[in-house]
Coordinates of N, CA, C and O in Angstrom, one line a residue:
X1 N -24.7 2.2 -14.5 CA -23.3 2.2 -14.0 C -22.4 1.7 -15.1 O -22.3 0.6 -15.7
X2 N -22.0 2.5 -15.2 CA -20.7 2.3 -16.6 C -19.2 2.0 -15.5 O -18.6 2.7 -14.8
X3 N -18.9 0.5 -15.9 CA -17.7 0.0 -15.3 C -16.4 0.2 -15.9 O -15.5 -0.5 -15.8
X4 N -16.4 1.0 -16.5 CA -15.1 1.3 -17.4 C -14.9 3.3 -16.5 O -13.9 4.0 -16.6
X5 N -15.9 3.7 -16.1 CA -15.6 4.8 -15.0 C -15.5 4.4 -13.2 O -16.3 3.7 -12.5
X6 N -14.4 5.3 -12.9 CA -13.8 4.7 -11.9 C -15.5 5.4 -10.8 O -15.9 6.6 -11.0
X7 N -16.1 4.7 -9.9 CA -16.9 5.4 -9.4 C -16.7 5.9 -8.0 O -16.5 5.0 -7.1
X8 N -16.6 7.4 -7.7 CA -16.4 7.8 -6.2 C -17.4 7.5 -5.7 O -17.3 8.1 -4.7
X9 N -18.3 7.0 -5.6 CA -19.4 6.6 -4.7 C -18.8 5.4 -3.6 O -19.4 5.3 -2.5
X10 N -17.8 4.7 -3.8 CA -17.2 3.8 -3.7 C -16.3 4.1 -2.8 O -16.3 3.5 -1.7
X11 N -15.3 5.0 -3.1 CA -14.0 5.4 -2.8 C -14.1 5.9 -1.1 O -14.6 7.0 -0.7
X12 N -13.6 5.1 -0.6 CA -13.6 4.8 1.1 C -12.0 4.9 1.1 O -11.6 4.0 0.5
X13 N -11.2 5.6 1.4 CA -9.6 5.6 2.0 C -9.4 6.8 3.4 O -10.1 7.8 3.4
X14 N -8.7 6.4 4.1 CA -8.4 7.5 4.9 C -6.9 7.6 4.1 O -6.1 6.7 4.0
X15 N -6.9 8.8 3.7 CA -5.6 9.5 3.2 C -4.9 11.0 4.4 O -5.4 11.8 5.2
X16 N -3.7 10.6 3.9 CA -2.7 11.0 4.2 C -2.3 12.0 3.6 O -2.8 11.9 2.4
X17 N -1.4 13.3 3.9 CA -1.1 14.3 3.0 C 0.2 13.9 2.4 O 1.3 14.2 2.9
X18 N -0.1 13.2 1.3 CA 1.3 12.7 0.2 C 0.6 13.9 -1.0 O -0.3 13.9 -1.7
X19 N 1.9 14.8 -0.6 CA 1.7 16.1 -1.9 C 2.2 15.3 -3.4 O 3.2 14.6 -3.6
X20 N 1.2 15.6 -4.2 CA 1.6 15.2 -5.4 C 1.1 15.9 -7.0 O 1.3 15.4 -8.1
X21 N 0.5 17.0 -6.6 CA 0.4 17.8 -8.0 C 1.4 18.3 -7.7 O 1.6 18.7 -6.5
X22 N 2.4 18.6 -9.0 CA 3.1 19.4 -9.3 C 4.8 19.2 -8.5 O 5.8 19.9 -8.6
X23 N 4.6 18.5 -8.2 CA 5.7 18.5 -7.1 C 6.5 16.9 -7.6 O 6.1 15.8 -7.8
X24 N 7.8 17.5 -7.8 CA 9.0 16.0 -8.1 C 9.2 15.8 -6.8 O 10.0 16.3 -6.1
X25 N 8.1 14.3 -6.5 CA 8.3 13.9 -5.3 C 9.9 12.9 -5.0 O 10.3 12.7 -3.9
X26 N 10.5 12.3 -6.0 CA 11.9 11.9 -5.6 C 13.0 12.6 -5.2 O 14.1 12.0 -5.0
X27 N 12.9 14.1 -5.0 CA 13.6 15.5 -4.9 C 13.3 16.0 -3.6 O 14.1 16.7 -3.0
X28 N 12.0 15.4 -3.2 CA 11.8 15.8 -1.9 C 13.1 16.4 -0.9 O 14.1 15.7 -0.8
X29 N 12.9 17.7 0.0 CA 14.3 17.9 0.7 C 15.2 17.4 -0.4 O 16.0 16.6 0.1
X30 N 15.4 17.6 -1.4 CA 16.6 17.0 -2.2 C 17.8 18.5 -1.7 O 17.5 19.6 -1.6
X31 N 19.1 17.9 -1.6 CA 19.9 19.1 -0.7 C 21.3 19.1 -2.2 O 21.5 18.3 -3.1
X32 N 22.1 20.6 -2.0 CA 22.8 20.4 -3.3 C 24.5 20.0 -2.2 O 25.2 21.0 -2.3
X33 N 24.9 19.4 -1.9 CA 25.6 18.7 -0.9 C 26.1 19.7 -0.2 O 27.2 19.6 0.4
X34 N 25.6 20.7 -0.3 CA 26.2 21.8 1.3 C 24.7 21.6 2.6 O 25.0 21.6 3.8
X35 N 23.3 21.4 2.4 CA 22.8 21.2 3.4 C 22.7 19.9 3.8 O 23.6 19.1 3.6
X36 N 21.5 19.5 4.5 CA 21.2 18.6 5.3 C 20.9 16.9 4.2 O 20.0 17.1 3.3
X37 N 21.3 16.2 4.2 CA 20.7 14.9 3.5 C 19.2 15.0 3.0 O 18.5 16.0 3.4
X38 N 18.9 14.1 2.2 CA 17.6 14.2 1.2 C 16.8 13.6 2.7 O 17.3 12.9 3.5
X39 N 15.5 14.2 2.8 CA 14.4 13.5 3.7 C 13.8 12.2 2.8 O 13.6 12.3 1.5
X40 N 13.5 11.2 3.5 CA 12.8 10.3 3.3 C 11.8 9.9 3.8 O 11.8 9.9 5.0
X41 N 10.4 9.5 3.1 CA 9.6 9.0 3.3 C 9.5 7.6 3.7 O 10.5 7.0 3.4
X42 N 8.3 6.8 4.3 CA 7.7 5.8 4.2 C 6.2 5.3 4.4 O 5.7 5.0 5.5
X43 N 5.5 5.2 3.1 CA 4.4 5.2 3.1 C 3.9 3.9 3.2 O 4.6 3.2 2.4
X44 N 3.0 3.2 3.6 CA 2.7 1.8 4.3 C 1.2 1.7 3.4 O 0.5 2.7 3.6
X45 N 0.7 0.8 2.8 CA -0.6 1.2 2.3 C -1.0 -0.2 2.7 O -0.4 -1.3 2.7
X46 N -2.5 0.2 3.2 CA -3.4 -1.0 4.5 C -4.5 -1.1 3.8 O -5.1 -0.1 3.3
X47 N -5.0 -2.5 3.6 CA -5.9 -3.0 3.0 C -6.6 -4.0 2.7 O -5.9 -4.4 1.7
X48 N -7.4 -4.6 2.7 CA -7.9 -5.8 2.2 C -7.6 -6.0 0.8 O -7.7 -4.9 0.3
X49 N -7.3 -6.9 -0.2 CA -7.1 -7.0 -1.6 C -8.4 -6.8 -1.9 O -9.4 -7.2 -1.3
X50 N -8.2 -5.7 -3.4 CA -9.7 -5.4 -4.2 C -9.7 -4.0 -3.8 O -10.3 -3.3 -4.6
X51 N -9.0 -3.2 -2.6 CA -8.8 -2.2 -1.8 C -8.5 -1.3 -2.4 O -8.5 -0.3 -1.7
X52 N -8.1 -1.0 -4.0 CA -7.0 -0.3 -4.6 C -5.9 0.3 -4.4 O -5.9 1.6 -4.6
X53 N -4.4 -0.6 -3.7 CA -3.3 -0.3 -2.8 C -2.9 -0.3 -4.2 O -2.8 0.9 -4.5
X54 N -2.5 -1.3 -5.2 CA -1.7 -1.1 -6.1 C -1.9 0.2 -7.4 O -1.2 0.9 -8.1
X55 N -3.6 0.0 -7.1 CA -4.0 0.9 -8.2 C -3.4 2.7 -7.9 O -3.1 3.5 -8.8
X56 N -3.2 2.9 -6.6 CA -3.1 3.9 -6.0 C -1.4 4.1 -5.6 O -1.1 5.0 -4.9
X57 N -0.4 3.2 -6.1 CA 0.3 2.8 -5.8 C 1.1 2.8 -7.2 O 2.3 3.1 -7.2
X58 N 0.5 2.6 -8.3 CA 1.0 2.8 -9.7 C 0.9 4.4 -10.3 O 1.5 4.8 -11.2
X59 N -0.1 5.0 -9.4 CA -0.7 6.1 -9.8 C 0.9 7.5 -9.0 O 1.5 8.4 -9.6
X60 N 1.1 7.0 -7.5 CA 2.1 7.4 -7.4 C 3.5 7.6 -7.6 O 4.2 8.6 -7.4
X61 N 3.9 6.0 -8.4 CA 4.8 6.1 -8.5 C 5.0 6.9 -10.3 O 6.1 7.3 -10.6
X62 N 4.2 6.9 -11.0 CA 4.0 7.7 -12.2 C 4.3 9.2 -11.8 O 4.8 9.9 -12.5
X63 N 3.9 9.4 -10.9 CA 4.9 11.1 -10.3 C 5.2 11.3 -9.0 O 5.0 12.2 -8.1
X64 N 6.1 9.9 -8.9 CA 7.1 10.1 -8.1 C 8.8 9.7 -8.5 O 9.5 8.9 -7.8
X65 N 9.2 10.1 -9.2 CA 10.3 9.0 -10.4 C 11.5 8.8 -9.0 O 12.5 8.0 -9.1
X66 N 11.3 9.3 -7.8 CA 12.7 9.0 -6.9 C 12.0 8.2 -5.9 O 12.6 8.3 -4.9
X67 N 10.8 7.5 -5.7 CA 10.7 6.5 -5.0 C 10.7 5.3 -5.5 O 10.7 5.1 -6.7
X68 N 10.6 4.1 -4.3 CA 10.7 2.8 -4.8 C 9.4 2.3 -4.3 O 8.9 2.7 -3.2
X69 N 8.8 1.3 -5.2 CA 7.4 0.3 -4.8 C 8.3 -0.4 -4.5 O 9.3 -0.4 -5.2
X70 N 8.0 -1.5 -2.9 CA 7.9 -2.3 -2.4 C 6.5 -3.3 -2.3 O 5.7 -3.2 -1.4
X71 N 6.3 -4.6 -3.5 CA 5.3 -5.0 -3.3 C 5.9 -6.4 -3.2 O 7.0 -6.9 -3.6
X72 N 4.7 -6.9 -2.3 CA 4.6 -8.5 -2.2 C 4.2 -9.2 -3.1 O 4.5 -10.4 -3.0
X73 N 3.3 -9.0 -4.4 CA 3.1 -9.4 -5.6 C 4.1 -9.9 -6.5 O 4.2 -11.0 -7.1
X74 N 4.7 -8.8 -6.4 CA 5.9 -9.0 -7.9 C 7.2 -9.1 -7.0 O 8.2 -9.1 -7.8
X75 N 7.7 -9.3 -6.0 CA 9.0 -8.8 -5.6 C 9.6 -10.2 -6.0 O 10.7 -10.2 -6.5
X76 N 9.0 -11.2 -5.9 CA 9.5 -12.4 -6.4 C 9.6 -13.2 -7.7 O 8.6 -13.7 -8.2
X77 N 10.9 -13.4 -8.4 CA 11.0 -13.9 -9.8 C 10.0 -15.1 -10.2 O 9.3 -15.8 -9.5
X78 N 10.1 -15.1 -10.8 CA 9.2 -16.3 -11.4 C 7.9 -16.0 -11.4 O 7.2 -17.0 -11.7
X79 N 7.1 -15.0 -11.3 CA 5.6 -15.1 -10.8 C 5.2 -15.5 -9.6 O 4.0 -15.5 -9.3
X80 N 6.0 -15.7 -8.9 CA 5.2 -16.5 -7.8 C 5.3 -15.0 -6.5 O 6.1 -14.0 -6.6
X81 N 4.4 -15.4 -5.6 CA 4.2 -14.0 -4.3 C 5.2 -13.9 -3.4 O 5.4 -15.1 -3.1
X82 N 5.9 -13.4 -2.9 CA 7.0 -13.1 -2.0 C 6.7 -13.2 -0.6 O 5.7 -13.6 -0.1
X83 N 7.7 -12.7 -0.2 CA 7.1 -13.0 1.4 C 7.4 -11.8 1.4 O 7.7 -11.0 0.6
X84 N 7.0 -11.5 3.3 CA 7.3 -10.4 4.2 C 8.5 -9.9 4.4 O 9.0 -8.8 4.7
X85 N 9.2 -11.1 4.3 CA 11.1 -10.9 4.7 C 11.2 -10.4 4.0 O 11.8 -9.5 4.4
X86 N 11.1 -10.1 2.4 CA 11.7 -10.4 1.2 C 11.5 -8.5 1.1 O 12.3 -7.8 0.6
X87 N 10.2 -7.9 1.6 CA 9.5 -6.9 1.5 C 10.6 -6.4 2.6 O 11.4 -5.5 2.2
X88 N 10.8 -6.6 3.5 CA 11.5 -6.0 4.7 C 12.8 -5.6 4.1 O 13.1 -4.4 4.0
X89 N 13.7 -6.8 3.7 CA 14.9 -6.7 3.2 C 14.6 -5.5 2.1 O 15.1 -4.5 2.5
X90 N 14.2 -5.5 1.3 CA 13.7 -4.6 0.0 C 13.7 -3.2 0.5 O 14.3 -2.3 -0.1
X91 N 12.9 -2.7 1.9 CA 12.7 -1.4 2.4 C 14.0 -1.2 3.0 O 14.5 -0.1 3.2
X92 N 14.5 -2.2 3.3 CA 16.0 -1.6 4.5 C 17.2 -1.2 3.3 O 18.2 -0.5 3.5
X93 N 16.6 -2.0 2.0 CA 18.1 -1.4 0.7 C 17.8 -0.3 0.4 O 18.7 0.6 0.4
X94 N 16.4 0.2 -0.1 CA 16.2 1.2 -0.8 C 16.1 2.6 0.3 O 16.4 3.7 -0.1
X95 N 15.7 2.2 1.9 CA 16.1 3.5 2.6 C 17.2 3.6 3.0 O 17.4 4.7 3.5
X96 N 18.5 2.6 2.8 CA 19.9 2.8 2.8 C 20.4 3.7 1.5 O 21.1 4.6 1.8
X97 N 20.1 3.5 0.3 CA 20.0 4.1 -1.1 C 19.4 5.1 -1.0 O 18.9 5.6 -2.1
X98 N 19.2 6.0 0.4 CA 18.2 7.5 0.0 C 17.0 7.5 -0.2 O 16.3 8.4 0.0
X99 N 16.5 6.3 -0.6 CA 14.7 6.6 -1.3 C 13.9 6.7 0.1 O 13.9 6.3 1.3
X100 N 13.2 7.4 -1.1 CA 11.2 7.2 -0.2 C 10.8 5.8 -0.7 O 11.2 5.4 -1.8
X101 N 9.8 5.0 0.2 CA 9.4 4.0 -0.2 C 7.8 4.1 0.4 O 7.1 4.8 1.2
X102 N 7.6 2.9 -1.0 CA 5.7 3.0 -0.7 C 5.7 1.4 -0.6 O 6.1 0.8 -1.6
X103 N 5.3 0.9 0.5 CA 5.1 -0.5 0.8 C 3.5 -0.6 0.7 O 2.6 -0.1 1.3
X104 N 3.5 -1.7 -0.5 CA 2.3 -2.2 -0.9 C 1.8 -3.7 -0.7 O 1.9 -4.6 -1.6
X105 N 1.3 -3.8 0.4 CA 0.6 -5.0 0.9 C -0.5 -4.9 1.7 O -0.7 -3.8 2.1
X106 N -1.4 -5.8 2.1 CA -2.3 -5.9 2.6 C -2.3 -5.0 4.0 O -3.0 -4.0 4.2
X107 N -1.6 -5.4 4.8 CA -1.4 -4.6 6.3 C -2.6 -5.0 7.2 O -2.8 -4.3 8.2
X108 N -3.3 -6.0 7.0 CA -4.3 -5.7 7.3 C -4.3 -5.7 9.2 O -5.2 -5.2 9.8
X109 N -3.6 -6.0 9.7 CA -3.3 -6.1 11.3 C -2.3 -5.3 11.6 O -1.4 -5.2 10.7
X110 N -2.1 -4.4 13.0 CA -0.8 -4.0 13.1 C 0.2 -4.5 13.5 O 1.3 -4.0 13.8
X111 N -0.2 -6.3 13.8 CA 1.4 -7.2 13.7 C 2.1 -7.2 12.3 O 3.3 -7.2 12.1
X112 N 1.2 -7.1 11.4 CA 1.8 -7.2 9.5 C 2.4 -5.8 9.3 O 3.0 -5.5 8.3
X113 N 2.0 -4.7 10.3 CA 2.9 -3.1 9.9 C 3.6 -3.3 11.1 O 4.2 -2.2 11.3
X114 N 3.9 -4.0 12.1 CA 5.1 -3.5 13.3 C 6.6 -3.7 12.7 O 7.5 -3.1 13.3
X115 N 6.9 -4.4 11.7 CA 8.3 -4.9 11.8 C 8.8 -3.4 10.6 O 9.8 -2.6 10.9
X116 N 8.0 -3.3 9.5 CA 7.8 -2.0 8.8 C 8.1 -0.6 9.4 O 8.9 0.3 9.3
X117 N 7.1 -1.0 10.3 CA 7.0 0.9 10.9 C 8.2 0.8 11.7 O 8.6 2.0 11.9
X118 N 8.9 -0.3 12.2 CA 10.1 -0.6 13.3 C 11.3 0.0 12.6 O 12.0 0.9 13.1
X119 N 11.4 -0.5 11.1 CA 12.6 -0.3 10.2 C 12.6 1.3 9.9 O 13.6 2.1 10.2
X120 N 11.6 1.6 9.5 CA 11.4 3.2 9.4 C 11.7 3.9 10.4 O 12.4 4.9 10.3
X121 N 11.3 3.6 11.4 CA 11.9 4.8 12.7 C 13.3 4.3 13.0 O 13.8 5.1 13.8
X122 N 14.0 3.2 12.7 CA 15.3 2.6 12.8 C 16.3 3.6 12.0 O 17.5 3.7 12.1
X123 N 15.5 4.3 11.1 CA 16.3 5.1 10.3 C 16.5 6.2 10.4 O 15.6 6.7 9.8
X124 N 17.3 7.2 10.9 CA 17.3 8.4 11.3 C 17.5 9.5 9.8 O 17.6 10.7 10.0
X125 N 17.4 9.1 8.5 CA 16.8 10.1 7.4 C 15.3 9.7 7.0 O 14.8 10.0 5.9
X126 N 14.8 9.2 7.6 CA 13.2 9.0 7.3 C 12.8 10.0 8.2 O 13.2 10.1 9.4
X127 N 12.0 10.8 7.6 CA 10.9 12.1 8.2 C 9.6 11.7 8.2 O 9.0 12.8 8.1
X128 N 9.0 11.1 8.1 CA 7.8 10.6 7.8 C 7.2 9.1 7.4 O 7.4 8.5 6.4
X129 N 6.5 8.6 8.8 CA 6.0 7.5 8.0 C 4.7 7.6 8.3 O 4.3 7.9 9.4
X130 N 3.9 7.4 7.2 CA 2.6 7.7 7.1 C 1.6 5.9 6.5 O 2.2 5.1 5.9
X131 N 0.7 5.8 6.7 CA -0.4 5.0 6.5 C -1.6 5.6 5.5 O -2.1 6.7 5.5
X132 N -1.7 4.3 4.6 CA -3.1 4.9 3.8 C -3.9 4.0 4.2 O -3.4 2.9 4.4
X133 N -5.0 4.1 4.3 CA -5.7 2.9 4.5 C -6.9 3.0 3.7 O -7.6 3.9 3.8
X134 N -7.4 1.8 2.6 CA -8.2 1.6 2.3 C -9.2 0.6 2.7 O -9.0 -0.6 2.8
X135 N -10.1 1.2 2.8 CA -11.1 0.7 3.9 C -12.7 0.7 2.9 O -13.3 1.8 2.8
X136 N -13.3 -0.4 2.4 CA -14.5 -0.4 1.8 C -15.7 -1.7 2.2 O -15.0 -2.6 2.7
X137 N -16.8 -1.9 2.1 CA -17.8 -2.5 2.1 C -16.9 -3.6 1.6 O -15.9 -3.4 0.9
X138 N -17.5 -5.1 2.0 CA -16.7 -6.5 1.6 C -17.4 -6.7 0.2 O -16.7 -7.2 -0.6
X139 N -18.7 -6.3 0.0 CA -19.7 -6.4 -1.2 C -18.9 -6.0 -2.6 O -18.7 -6.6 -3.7
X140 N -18.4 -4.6 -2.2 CA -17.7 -3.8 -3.2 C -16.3 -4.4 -3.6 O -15.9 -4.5 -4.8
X141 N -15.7 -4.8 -2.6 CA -14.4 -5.7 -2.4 C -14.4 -6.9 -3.8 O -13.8 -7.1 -4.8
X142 N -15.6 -7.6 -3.0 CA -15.3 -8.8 -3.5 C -15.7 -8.4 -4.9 O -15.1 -9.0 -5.8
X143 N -16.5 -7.7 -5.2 CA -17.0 -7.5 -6.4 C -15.7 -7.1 -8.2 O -15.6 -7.4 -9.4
X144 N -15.1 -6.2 -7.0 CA -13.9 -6.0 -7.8 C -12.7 -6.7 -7.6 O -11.6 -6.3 -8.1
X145 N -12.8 -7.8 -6.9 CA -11.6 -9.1 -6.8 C -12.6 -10.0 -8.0 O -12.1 -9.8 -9.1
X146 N -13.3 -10.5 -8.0 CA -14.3 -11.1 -8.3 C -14.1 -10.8 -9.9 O -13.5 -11.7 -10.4
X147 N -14.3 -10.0 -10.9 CA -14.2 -9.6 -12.2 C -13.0 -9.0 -12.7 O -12.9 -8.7 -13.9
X148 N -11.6 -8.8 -11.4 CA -10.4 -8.2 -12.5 C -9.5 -9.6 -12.7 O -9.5 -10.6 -12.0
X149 N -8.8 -9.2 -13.7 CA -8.3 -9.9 -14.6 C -6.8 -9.6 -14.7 O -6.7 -8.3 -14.7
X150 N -5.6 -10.2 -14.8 CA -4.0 -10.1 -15.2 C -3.9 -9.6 -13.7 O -3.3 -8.6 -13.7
X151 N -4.1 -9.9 -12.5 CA -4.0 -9.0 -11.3 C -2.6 -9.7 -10.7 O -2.7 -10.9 -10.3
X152 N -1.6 -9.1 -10.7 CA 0.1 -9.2 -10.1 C 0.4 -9.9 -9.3 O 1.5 -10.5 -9.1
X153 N -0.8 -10.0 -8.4 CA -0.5 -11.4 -7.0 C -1.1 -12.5 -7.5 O -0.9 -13.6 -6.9
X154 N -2.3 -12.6 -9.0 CA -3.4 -13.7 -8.8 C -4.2 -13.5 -7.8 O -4.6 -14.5 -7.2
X155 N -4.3 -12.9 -7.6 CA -5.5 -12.7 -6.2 C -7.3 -12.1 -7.3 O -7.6 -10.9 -7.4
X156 N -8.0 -13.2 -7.9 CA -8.4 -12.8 -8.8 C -9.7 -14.0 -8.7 O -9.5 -15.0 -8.0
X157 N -11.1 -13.8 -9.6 CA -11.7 -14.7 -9.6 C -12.6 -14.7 -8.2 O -12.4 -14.0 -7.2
X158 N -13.6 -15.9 -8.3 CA -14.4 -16.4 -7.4 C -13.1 -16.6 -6.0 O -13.1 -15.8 -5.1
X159 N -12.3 -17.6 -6.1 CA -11.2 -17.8 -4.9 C -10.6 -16.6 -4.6 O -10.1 -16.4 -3.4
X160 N -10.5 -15.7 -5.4 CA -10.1 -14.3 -4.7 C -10.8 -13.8 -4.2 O -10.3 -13.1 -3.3
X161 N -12.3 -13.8 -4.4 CA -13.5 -13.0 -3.7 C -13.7 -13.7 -2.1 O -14.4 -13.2 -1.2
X162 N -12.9 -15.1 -2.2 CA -13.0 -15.3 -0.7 C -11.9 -15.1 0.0 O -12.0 -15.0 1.2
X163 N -10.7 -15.0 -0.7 CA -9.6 -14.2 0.4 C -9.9 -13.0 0.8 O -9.0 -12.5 1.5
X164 N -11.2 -12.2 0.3 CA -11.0 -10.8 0.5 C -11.8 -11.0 1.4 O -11.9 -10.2 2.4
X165 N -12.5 -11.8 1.5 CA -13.5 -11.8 2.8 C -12.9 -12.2 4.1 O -13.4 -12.0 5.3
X166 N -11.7 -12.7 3.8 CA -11.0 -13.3 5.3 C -10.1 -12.2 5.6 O -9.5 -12.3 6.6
X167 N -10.0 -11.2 4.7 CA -9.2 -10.6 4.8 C -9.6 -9.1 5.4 O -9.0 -8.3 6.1
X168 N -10.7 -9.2 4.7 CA -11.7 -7.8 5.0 C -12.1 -8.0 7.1 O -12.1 -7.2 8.0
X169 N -12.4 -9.7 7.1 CA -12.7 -10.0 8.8 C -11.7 -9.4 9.2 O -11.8 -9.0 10.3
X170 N -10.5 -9.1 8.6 CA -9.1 -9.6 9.8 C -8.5 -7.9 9.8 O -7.4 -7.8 10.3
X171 N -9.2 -6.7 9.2 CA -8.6 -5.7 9.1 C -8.8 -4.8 10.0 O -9.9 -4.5 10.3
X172 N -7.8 -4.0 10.9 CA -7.7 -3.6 12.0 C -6.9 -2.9 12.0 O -5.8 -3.2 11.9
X173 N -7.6 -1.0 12.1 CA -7.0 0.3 11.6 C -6.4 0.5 13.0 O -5.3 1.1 12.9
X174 N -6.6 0.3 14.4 CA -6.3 0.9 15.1 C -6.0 -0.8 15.6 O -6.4 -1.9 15.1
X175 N -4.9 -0.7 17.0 CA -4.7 -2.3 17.6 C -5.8 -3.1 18.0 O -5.9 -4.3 18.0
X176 N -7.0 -2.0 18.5 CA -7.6 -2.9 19.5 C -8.9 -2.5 18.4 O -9.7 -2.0 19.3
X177 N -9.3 -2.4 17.7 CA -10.7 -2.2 16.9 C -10.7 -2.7 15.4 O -10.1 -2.1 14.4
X178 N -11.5 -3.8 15.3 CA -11.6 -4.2 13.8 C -12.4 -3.6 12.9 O -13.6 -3.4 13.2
X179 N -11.9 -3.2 11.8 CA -12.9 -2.4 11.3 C -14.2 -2.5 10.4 O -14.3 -3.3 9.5
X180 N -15.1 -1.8 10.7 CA -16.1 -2.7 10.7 C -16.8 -2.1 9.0 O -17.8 -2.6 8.5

């Protein structure tokens, strides 16, 4: 096993159809001011940390130049982690501003996506809100909380391998079913 190759043996997500070869996803419905307003997205990504939300999350926004990351990692100055408010406020400017947004946080309950999914349907140019969810074995989790390094929340190390474990307990794709 060569750790410098990303290994699909691994790769557990339920995905969503977010088109992205070839396609200037910030253009999406982009209208030339005689039709209808730009459609917006909002994509919510669910996960336990170690899950690859951000990895998957950097990869989109590299070909998507007209949406906005919403993360709880970095949204706050200084280094330090943000809150949920701070994430909320952030989705309600940038879907006032036209954008598609990709909210990047854990999710792992659907009390931590109701106030999210609330804002998005609150908006009548959002066409789409969709969920990704990454969903893997806690072994594999912890393993790759456990050995990465410079990671944007600190969620890293031995103590990160046990947030993922409380985290991996508490993850719940549907309201009433944890996932197992």
């Amino acid at each position: 096993h060569n750790s410098a190759k990303r290994s699909c043996s691994h790769e557990r997500h339920k995905t969503l159809e977010v088109p992205m070869e070839g396609r200037d996803l910030g253009r999406e419905g982009a209208s030339d001011g005689a039709g209808p307003a730009p459609s917006k997205r909002v994509v919510i990504l669910v996960g336990p940390c170690g899950s690859g939300k951000s990895t998957f999350a950097h990869e989109l926004m590299s070909r998507a130049p007209g949406w906005v990351r919403v993360c709880q990692d970095t949204i706050s100055k200084g280094g330090k982690r943000g809150s949920r408010a701070q994430c909320v406020k952030a989705l309600r400017k940038a879907l006032a501003e036209g954008k598609s947004v990709l909210v990047d946080r854990c999710h792992v309950t659907p009390e931590q996506r109701r106030e999210f999914v609330g804002v998005a349907r609150d908006d009548p140019g959002v066409t789409a809100i969709d969920a990704v969810v990454f969903d893997f074995p806690l072994q594999v989790l912890q393993h790759r909380v456990k050995y990465r390094i410079n990671h944007e929340g600190g969620v890293e190390g031995p103590r990160g391998a046990i947030v993922c474990a409380t985290m991996r307990k508490q993850l719940m794709v549907r309201s009433n079913q944890p996932s197992e």
